[in-house]
Short mmCIF file of C-alpha atoms in Angstrom, two decimals:
data_model
loop_
_atom_site.label_atom_id
_atom_site.label_comp_id
_atom_site.label_asym_id
_atom_site.label_seq_id
_atom_site.Cartn_x
_atom_site.Cartn_y
_atom_site.Cartn_z
CA MET A 20 -3.77 -15.01 -3.75
CA ASP A 21 -2.98 -18.09 -4.28
CA LYS A 22 -4.18 -21.16 -2.61
CA THR A 23 -1.54 -21.71 -0.73
CA THR A 24 -0.99 -17.77 0.82
CA LEU A 25 -4.25 -18.21 1.28
CA GLY A 26 -4.15 -20.97 3.09
CA THR A 27 -1.50 -19.83 4.99
CA GLU A 28 -3.15 -16.73 5.97
CA HIS A 29 -6.43 -19.52 6.99
CA ALA A 30 -4.09 -21.46 9.21
CA LEU A 31 -1.84 -18.25 11.56
CA LEU A 32 -5.75 -16.61 12.11
CA ASP A 33 -7.46 -20.64 13.62
CA ALA A 34 -3.73 -21.18 15.75
CA ALA A 35 -4.60 -17.60 16.90
CA ILE A 36 -8.23 -18.16 18.04
CA GLU A 37 -7.07 -21.84 19.14
CA ALA A 38 -4.60 -19.60 21.39
CA ALA A 39 -7.16 -16.94 22.59
CA GLN A 40 -9.11 -19.60 24.38
CA GLY A 41 -6.05 -20.85 26.85
CA LEU A 42 -7.69 -16.90 27.43
CA GLY A 43 -11.69 -16.71 27.84
CA VAL A 44 -11.42 -15.49 24.86
CA ALA A 45 -14.09 -16.21 22.16
CA VAL A 46 -13.07 -15.44 18.56
CA GLU A 47 -15.54 -17.16 15.60
CA ILE A 48 -14.75 -16.91 11.75
CA VAL A 49 -17.61 -15.12 10.79
CA GLN A 50 -16.27 -14.34 6.43
CA ARG A 51 -13.21 -15.31 5.01
CA ASN A 52 -11.56 -12.36 3.03
CA PRO A 53 -14.92 -9.56 3.10
CA GLN A 54 -14.64 -6.47 1.18
CA LEU A 55 -15.03 -3.70 3.07
CA GLY A 56 -15.15 -0.82 0.77
CA ARG A 57 -12.48 -0.55 -1.87
CA THR A 58 -10.32 -2.89 0.66
CA ARG A 59 -10.38 -6.64 1.79
CA ALA A 60 -9.81 -7.90 5.01
CA ASP A 61 -8.18 -11.28 5.08
CA ALA A 62 -11.04 -11.86 8.15
CA LEU A 63 -14.36 -10.79 10.20
CA VAL A 64 -14.91 -11.93 13.56
CA ARG A 65 -16.76 -12.30 16.51
CA VAL A 66 -15.11 -11.65 19.90
CA THR A 67 -17.30 -12.45 23.09
CA HIS A 68 -15.71 -11.85 26.72
CA GLY A 69 -17.63 -12.03 29.92
CA GLY A 70 -21.15 -11.50 28.28
CA GLN A 71 -19.74 -8.44 25.69
CA GLU A 72 -19.19 -9.11 22.09
CA VAL A 73 -17.45 -7.78 19.09
CA LEU A 74 -16.93 -7.00 15.82
CA TYR A 75 -13.58 -6.80 14.31
CA ALA A 76 -11.90 -6.89 10.41
CA VAL A 77 -8.47 -9.28 10.02
CA GLU A 78 -5.49 -8.19 9.31
CA VAL A 79 -2.31 -11.43 8.79
CA ARG A 80 0.46 -10.72 9.16
CA ARG A 81 3.47 -13.32 8.62
CA THR A 82 6.40 -11.98 11.72
CA LEU A 83 6.33 -8.71 12.23
CA HIS A 84 8.73 -6.68 12.76
CA PRO A 85 9.23 -2.91 13.20
CA ALA A 86 10.78 -2.52 10.32
CA THR A 87 7.56 -3.47 8.77
CA LEU A 88 4.96 -2.54 11.65
CA GLY A 89 3.95 1.20 9.59
CA ALA A 90 2.95 -1.03 6.45
CA ALA A 91 0.43 -3.09 8.46
CA LEU A 92 -0.99 0.06 10.43
CA GLN A 93 -1.26 1.61 7.17
CA GLN A 94 -3.65 -1.23 6.10
CA LEU A 95 -5.06 -1.65 9.76
CA GLU A 96 -6.37 1.95 9.12
CA ARG A 97 -7.98 1.16 5.83
CA LEU A 98 -10.28 -1.19 7.39
CA GLY A 99 -11.31 1.43 9.69
CA GLN A 100 -11.80 1.28 13.62
CA GLN A 101 -12.63 -2.25 14.86
CA ALA A 102 -9.40 -3.94 13.47
CA MET A 103 -7.52 -6.74 14.11
CA LEU A 104 -3.58 -7.50 13.94
CA VAL A 105 -3.43 -11.55 14.48
CA THR A 106 0.51 -12.56 13.75
CA ASP A 107 3.19 -15.11 14.58
CA TYR A 108 4.88 -13.16 17.51
CA VAL A 109 3.84 -10.06 18.54
CA THR A 110 6.97 -9.04 21.06
CA PRO A 111 6.92 -7.48 24.13
CA PRO A 112 8.52 -3.70 22.86
CA LEU A 113 5.94 -4.51 20.28
CA ALA A 114 2.56 -5.18 22.07
CA ASP A 115 3.36 -1.90 24.02
CA GLU A 116 4.30 -0.45 20.47
CA LEU A 117 0.33 -1.26 19.91
CA LYS A 118 -0.89 -0.79 22.34
CA ALA A 119 -0.42 2.28 23.11
CA ARG A 120 -1.84 2.90 18.94
CA HIS A 121 -5.12 1.31 20.78
CA ILE A 122 -4.23 -1.66 17.90
CA ALA A 123 -6.74 -4.95 19.00
CA PHE A 124 -4.50 -7.91 18.35
CA LEU A 125 -3.69 -11.13 18.59
CA ASP A 126 -1.18 -13.88 18.15
CA THR A 127 -0.79 -17.69 18.29
CA ALA A 128 2.04 -17.94 21.60
CA GLY A 129 -1.73 -16.48 23.35
CA ASN A 130 -0.21 -12.22 23.46
CA ALA A 131 -3.86 -10.25 22.92
CA TYR A 132 -4.75 -6.42 23.64
CA LEU A 133 -9.05 -6.34 22.11
CA GLU A 134 -10.19 -3.03 24.08
CA GLN A 135 -13.92 -1.60 23.78
CA GLY A 136 -15.98 -0.37 25.10
CA PRO A 137 -16.19 -2.96 28.29
CA LEU A 138 -14.06 -5.39 27.09
CA LEU A 139 -10.39 -5.64 27.47
CA VAL A 140 -8.27 -8.58 26.78
CA TRP A 141 -4.49 -7.19 27.10
CA VAL A 142 -1.15 -9.52 27.87
CA LYS A 143 2.56 -9.88 26.92
CA GLY A 144 5.22 -12.36 27.25
CA GLN A 145 3.14 -15.57 26.17
CA LYS A 146 6.54 -16.62 24.45
CA LEU A 147 6.04 -19.17 21.04
CA ALA A 148 5.96 -22.94 22.64
CA ALA A 149 8.37 -23.22 18.41
CA LYS A 150 10.57 -20.68 16.14
CA PRO A 151 7.37 -20.12 13.37
CA ALA A 152 8.24 -21.32 9.98
CA ALA A 153 10.52 -19.46 7.96
CA MET A 154 7.99 -17.32 5.09
CA THR A 155 8.42 -18.78 1.56
CA ALA A 156 8.03 -16.12 -0.22
CA GLY A 157 7.15 -16.55 -4.16
CA ARG A 158 10.21 -15.44 -6.97
CA ALA A 159 9.22 -12.69 -7.43
CA PHE A 160 9.47 -11.65 -3.69
CA GLN A 161 13.10 -12.25 -4.29
CA PRO A 162 15.24 -8.75 -4.79
CA THR A 163 16.06 -8.26 -7.84
CA GLY A 164 12.50 -9.86 -8.43
CA LEU A 165 10.97 -6.55 -6.06
CA GLN A 166 12.37 -4.97 -8.47
CA VAL A 167 10.45 -5.81 -11.03
CA LEU A 168 7.76 -5.26 -9.00
CA PHE A 169 9.35 -1.92 -7.97
CA THR A 170 9.13 -0.53 -11.71
CA LEU A 171 6.00 -2.60 -11.91
CA LEU A 172 3.95 -0.79 -9.56
CA CYS A 173 5.28 2.81 -10.26
CA ASN A 174 4.10 2.67 -13.71
CA PRO A 175 1.49 -0.47 -14.47
CA GLN A 176 1.51 0.41 -18.61
CA ALA A 177 4.53 -0.97 -18.71
CA VAL A 178 3.23 -5.20 -17.42
CA ASN A 179 2.39 -4.60 -21.61
CA ARG A 180 6.54 -4.11 -22.38
CA PRO A 181 8.36 -6.27 -24.00
CA TYR A 182 10.55 -8.29 -21.43
CA ARG A 183 14.17 -6.80 -22.56
CA GLU A 184 12.54 -3.53 -22.45
CA LEU A 185 10.56 -4.11 -18.14
CA ALA A 186 14.53 -5.53 -17.69
CA GLU A 187 16.40 -1.92 -18.46
CA MET A 188 13.75 -0.04 -16.29
CA ALA A 189 14.48 -2.19 -13.77
CA GLY A 190 17.60 -3.25 -14.01
CA VAL A 191 17.27 -6.84 -13.92
CA ALA A 192 18.86 -9.41 -15.83
CA HIS A 193 16.43 -10.03 -18.58
CA GLY A 194 15.46 -13.73 -17.55
CA THR A 195 14.18 -12.09 -13.79
CA VAL A 196 11.29 -11.30 -15.89
CA GLY A 197 10.89 -14.08 -17.65
CA TRP A 198 9.96 -15.73 -15.37
CA VAL A 199 8.16 -12.94 -12.09
CA ILE A 200 5.71 -12.17 -14.83
CA PRO A 201 4.60 -15.81 -14.63
CA ASP A 202 5.19 -15.82 -10.55
CA LEU A 203 2.55 -12.42 -10.82
CA GLN A 204 0.06 -14.03 -12.95
CA GLN A 205 0.88 -17.84 -10.75
CA LEU A 206 -0.21 -15.73 -7.50
CA GLY A 207 -3.22 -13.60 -9.25
CA TYR A 208 -1.99 -10.51 -9.82
CA VAL A 209 -1.01 -10.96 -13.67
CA ARG A 210 -3.80 -11.14 -16.04
CA ASP A 211 -4.21 -10.92 -19.85
CA LEU A 212 -7.19 -9.78 -20.85
CA LYS A 213 -9.72 -12.75 -22.94
CA GLY A 214 -5.83 -14.22 -23.03
CA LYS A 215 -4.90 -11.93 -25.77
CA ARG A 216 -1.83 -10.52 -26.25
CA GLY A 217 -1.01 -7.04 -25.50
CA THR A 218 -3.88 -6.76 -23.20
CA ARG A 219 -1.96 -7.72 -19.58
CA ARG A 220 -3.33 -5.95 -16.46
CA LEU A 221 -2.38 -5.68 -13.44
CA PHE A 222 -4.88 -6.65 -10.97
CA GLU A 223 -5.73 -6.29 -7.03
CA LEU A 224 -2.42 -3.56 -6.19
CA GLU A 225 -3.27 -1.86 -3.45
CA ARG A 226 -3.03 -5.15 -1.30
CA LEU A 227 0.81 -5.85 -3.85
CA LEU A 228 1.65 -2.60 -3.00
CA ASP A 229 0.80 -3.84 0.99
CA GLU A 230 2.67 -6.94 -0.41
CA TRP A 231 5.34 -5.11 -2.14
CA VAL A 232 6.17 -2.93 1.06
CA THR A 233 6.22 -5.01 3.61
CA THR A 234 9.02 -7.98 1.47
CA TYR A 235 10.96 -4.66 0.93
CA ALA A 236 11.61 -3.46 4.21
CA ARG A 237 12.58 -7.03 5.85
CA VAL A 238 14.45 -8.80 2.16
CA LEU A 239 15.97 -5.90 -0.45
CA ARG A 240 15.77 -2.59 1.88
CA PRO A 241 19.08 -3.54 3.57
CA ARG A 242 20.13 -4.79 0.64
CA THR A 243 20.78 -0.98 -0.39
CA LEU A 244 22.59 0.17 2.32
CA LEU A 245 25.93 1.63 0.93
CA GLY A 246 26.55 4.12 4.78
CA ARG A 247 25.96 5.12 6.98
CA TYR A 248 27.59 8.64 8.16
CA TYR A 249 28.00 11.22 9.92
CA VAL A 250 28.52 15.66 8.70
CA PRO A 251 28.08 18.60 11.35
CA THR A 252 25.09 19.54 10.70
CA LEU A 253 21.01 18.86 8.37
CA GLU A 254 20.87 22.94 8.15
CA GLY A 255 21.00 23.72 4.70
CA TRP A 256 20.15 20.94 2.89
CA LYS A 257 18.18 21.31 0.82
CA ASP A 258 20.61 23.26 -1.30
CA TRP A 259 23.44 20.22 -1.44
CA PRO A 260 23.88 19.89 -5.19
CA LEU A 261 22.43 15.79 -5.50
CA ALA A 262 21.87 16.41 -9.37
CA GLU A 263 25.73 17.16 -9.97
CA TYR A 264 26.52 14.24 -8.19
CA GLY A 265 23.82 11.86 -10.39
CA ALA A 266 21.52 11.66 -6.48
CA LEU A 267 18.56 11.84 -5.69
CA TRP A 268 16.59 12.46 -2.55
CA GLY A 269 14.77 9.83 -0.75
CA GLY A 270 13.22 9.46 2.58
CA GLU A 271 12.76 12.10 5.04
CA PRO A 272 14.07 14.98 3.20
CA ALA A 273 12.07 13.71 0.83
CA ALA A 274 9.18 13.08 1.79
CA ALA A 275 9.74 16.88 3.41
CA VAL A 276 9.42 18.36 -0.21
CA LEU A 277 6.86 16.48 -1.06
CA THR A 278 4.29 17.52 2.21
CA ASP A 279 6.27 20.56 3.49
CA TYR A 280 5.64 18.91 7.33
CA LEU A 281 7.91 16.76 7.91
CA ARG A 282 11.74 18.08 9.40
CA PRO A 283 14.27 15.36 8.33
CA GLY A 284 15.82 13.96 11.05
CA VAL A 285 17.79 11.77 9.48
CA LEU A 286 19.04 12.54 5.16
CA THR A 287 19.14 10.04 3.10
CA LEU A 288 20.18 9.42 -0.60
CA TYR A 289 20.23 7.61 -3.49
CA ALA A 290 23.21 6.86 -6.50
CA ASP A 291 24.70 4.34 -8.07
CA LYS A 292 27.54 4.06 -5.46
CA LEU A 293 29.14 6.95 -3.23
CA PRO A 294 29.78 9.74 -3.99
CA GLY A 295 33.30 11.34 -3.14
CA LEU A 296 32.89 14.39 -3.68
CA LEU A 297 29.08 15.90 -2.45
CA ALA A 298 30.69 13.26 0.98
CA ALA A 299 34.37 15.06 0.37
CA ARG A 300 32.60 18.36 0.62
CA GLN A 301 29.79 18.21 3.18
CA LYS A 302 32.70 16.42 5.67
CA PHE A 303 31.37 12.90 5.01
CA MET A 304 32.99 10.85 8.13
CA LYS A 305 32.45 6.83 9.24
CA GLU A 306 31.90 7.56 13.02
CA PRO A 307 29.96 9.74 14.68
CA ALA A 308 32.60 12.35 16.87
CA PRO A 309 31.74 15.60 18.39
CA GLY A 310 30.34 17.90 16.08
CA HIS A 311 29.49 15.65 13.67
CA THR A 312 26.69 13.79 15.35
CA ALA A 313 24.07 14.12 11.77
CA VAL A 314 23.58 11.10 10.36
CA VAL A 315 23.15 11.05 6.29
CA GLU A 316 22.04 7.36 4.25
CA VAL A 317 23.47 6.54 1.43
CA ARG A 318 21.68 4.17 -0.98
CA LYS A 319 22.10 1.95 -3.53
CA ARG A 320 19.62 3.26 -6.53
CA PHE A 321 17.99 -0.56 -7.95
CA TRP A 322 15.67 1.13 -10.93
CA ASN A 323 16.85 2.98 -14.44
CA PHE A 324 13.33 4.91 -15.43
CA PRO A 325 13.02 8.81 -14.98
CA GLY A 326 11.00 10.12 -11.08
CA ASP A 327 8.32 12.44 -11.38
CA PRO A 328 9.55 15.41 -13.74
CA ARG A 329 7.40 17.49 -10.89
CA HIS A 330 10.26 16.49 -8.64
CA ASN A 331 13.51 15.29 -10.63
CA ASN A 332 15.94 15.41 -7.84
CA LEU A 333 14.07 13.35 -5.53
CA VAL A 334 13.21 8.99 -6.24
CA PRO A 335 9.80 7.36 -7.30
CA PRO A 336 6.85 8.60 -4.56
CA LEU A 337 6.23 4.61 -4.41
CA LEU A 338 9.84 4.12 -2.32
CA VAL A 339 9.44 7.58 -0.03
CA TYR A 340 6.27 5.59 1.22
CA ALA A 341 8.08 2.71 1.74
CA ASP A 342 11.43 3.83 3.08
CA LEU A 343 9.12 6.79 5.71
CA LEU A 344 6.63 3.49 6.71
CA ALA A 345 9.87 0.84 7.16
CA THR A 346 11.56 3.24 9.91
CA GLY A 347 8.87 2.21 12.63
CA ASP A 348 8.71 6.13 13.80
CA ALA A 349 5.20 8.21 14.23
CA ARG A 350 5.82 10.61 12.49
CA CYS A 351 7.92 9.28 9.26
CA ILE A 352 4.63 6.70 9.95
CA GLU A 353 1.51 9.68 9.46
CA THR A 354 3.96 11.11 6.65
CA ALA A 355 3.93 8.20 4.76
CA LYS A 356 -0.03 7.94 4.47
CA MET A 357 -0.05 11.88 3.74
CA ILE A 358 2.42 10.57 0.49
CA TYR A 359 0.68 7.15 0.45
CA ASP A 360 -2.81 9.47 0.31
CA ALA A 361 -0.89 12.53 -2.80
CA TYR A 362 1.05 10.49 -4.70
CA VAL A 363 0.68 6.68 -4.47
CA ALA A 364 -3.03 5.52 -4.42
CA ARG A 365 -3.89 7.45 -7.40
CA PRO A 366 -1.41 6.27 -9.99
CA LEU A 367 -2.32 2.38 -8.80
CA THR A 368 -6.20 3.61 -9.47
CA GLU A 369 -5.47 4.89 -12.96
CA GLY A 370 -3.32 1.60 -13.39
#
C-alpha cells in the first residue's frame, strides 16, 4: 500500500481517537499495521474506560455505506472477535446495524459502540462538523481499472500477459492496462521479481481483493444495471434457458447453485444487453403489478474471459461474492462467506 493511502488511514484513526476522548474513552495505539495470522490489521489499540482495559484489532474504512458494509464485516471477521471498525461517520441506521451485530466501532464524529465484559460505550446521532473529503482513488480503482483488476483477481497469472491480451480479457482499451499496471506497481500490488521480465506477480492479494470489492460496490456496480424488472414468479428459475440468450446467472441465483444454501429473493443475470426474447418469454414488466412482483435484475457483462467450466452458466465466483456483499442483506453476507471460503480464497493463494 502506498504512503498516501497509509497516511489517510492514520489520519482517520487519529481523528477517531481524538473524538473518543470527548466521550471519556482513552484509546492508545499499541502498534500500526500488525500482522495477525494471515491477515494484517490497520492497527492494534488499547481502550481504557472506567478502569476497564481492552485490546482491539482495528479495520479503518472511509465512507461507510450500506453497499460497502458487507465487505467491511468480512474483513472484521478475519480479524477475530476483538475487532473494531473505525470510519469517518456512522449514520444512526448503520450504528443500529453494527450494534445488532455486536461490531465495535468508532467514528470521527464521536459515535461509538464498545462492549466487552463490563465495558459499554454506546453513542449514536452525533453529526460531523464538516463533510468528509471526497476519496481520491487511484486510476486502477476507476471503472475501467476495476475491470482490469477483476480480470487479474480471477486470473492472477494473467498479470504476465501482453497488455493487449489482458485488455481483451478485461473488455477495456489497450491503453487502460498501460496505466493500471504502473498504478498497481506504485501501490505495491504488482512487482517484477528481481526486475526480470515475465516474473511479474500480484502481492497482498487479500487486501487488493478487499479494496476491489469495496470500490466495486460504490463505483462499478451501479453502472452495470441495465434494468430492474418484475415477473410473475421466481419458481422454476433454474429452468430458464439463459445459454440460448448469451446470459449468465449472478448474485443470489448463482450463489444458490454454488452453495445449495441460499434461496434467491432476487434473480440477477448478466448479459451484453437485455435478452429481449427471454424477457418476452418470462413476461418481464418494467413496473410491479398484481401478479408481477418478483424481481429480476439485468446487469451488463463487463469481462471477456471464460468462467469455471463446471459452472458455465454462472458469472465468476468473485463477482457472486461481491454482489452478495453489496446487498447488505444478512443472509446474503452469510452466503458470501461460504463462497469466499470455497471458491475465492483458493485461487488467490495459488496465484
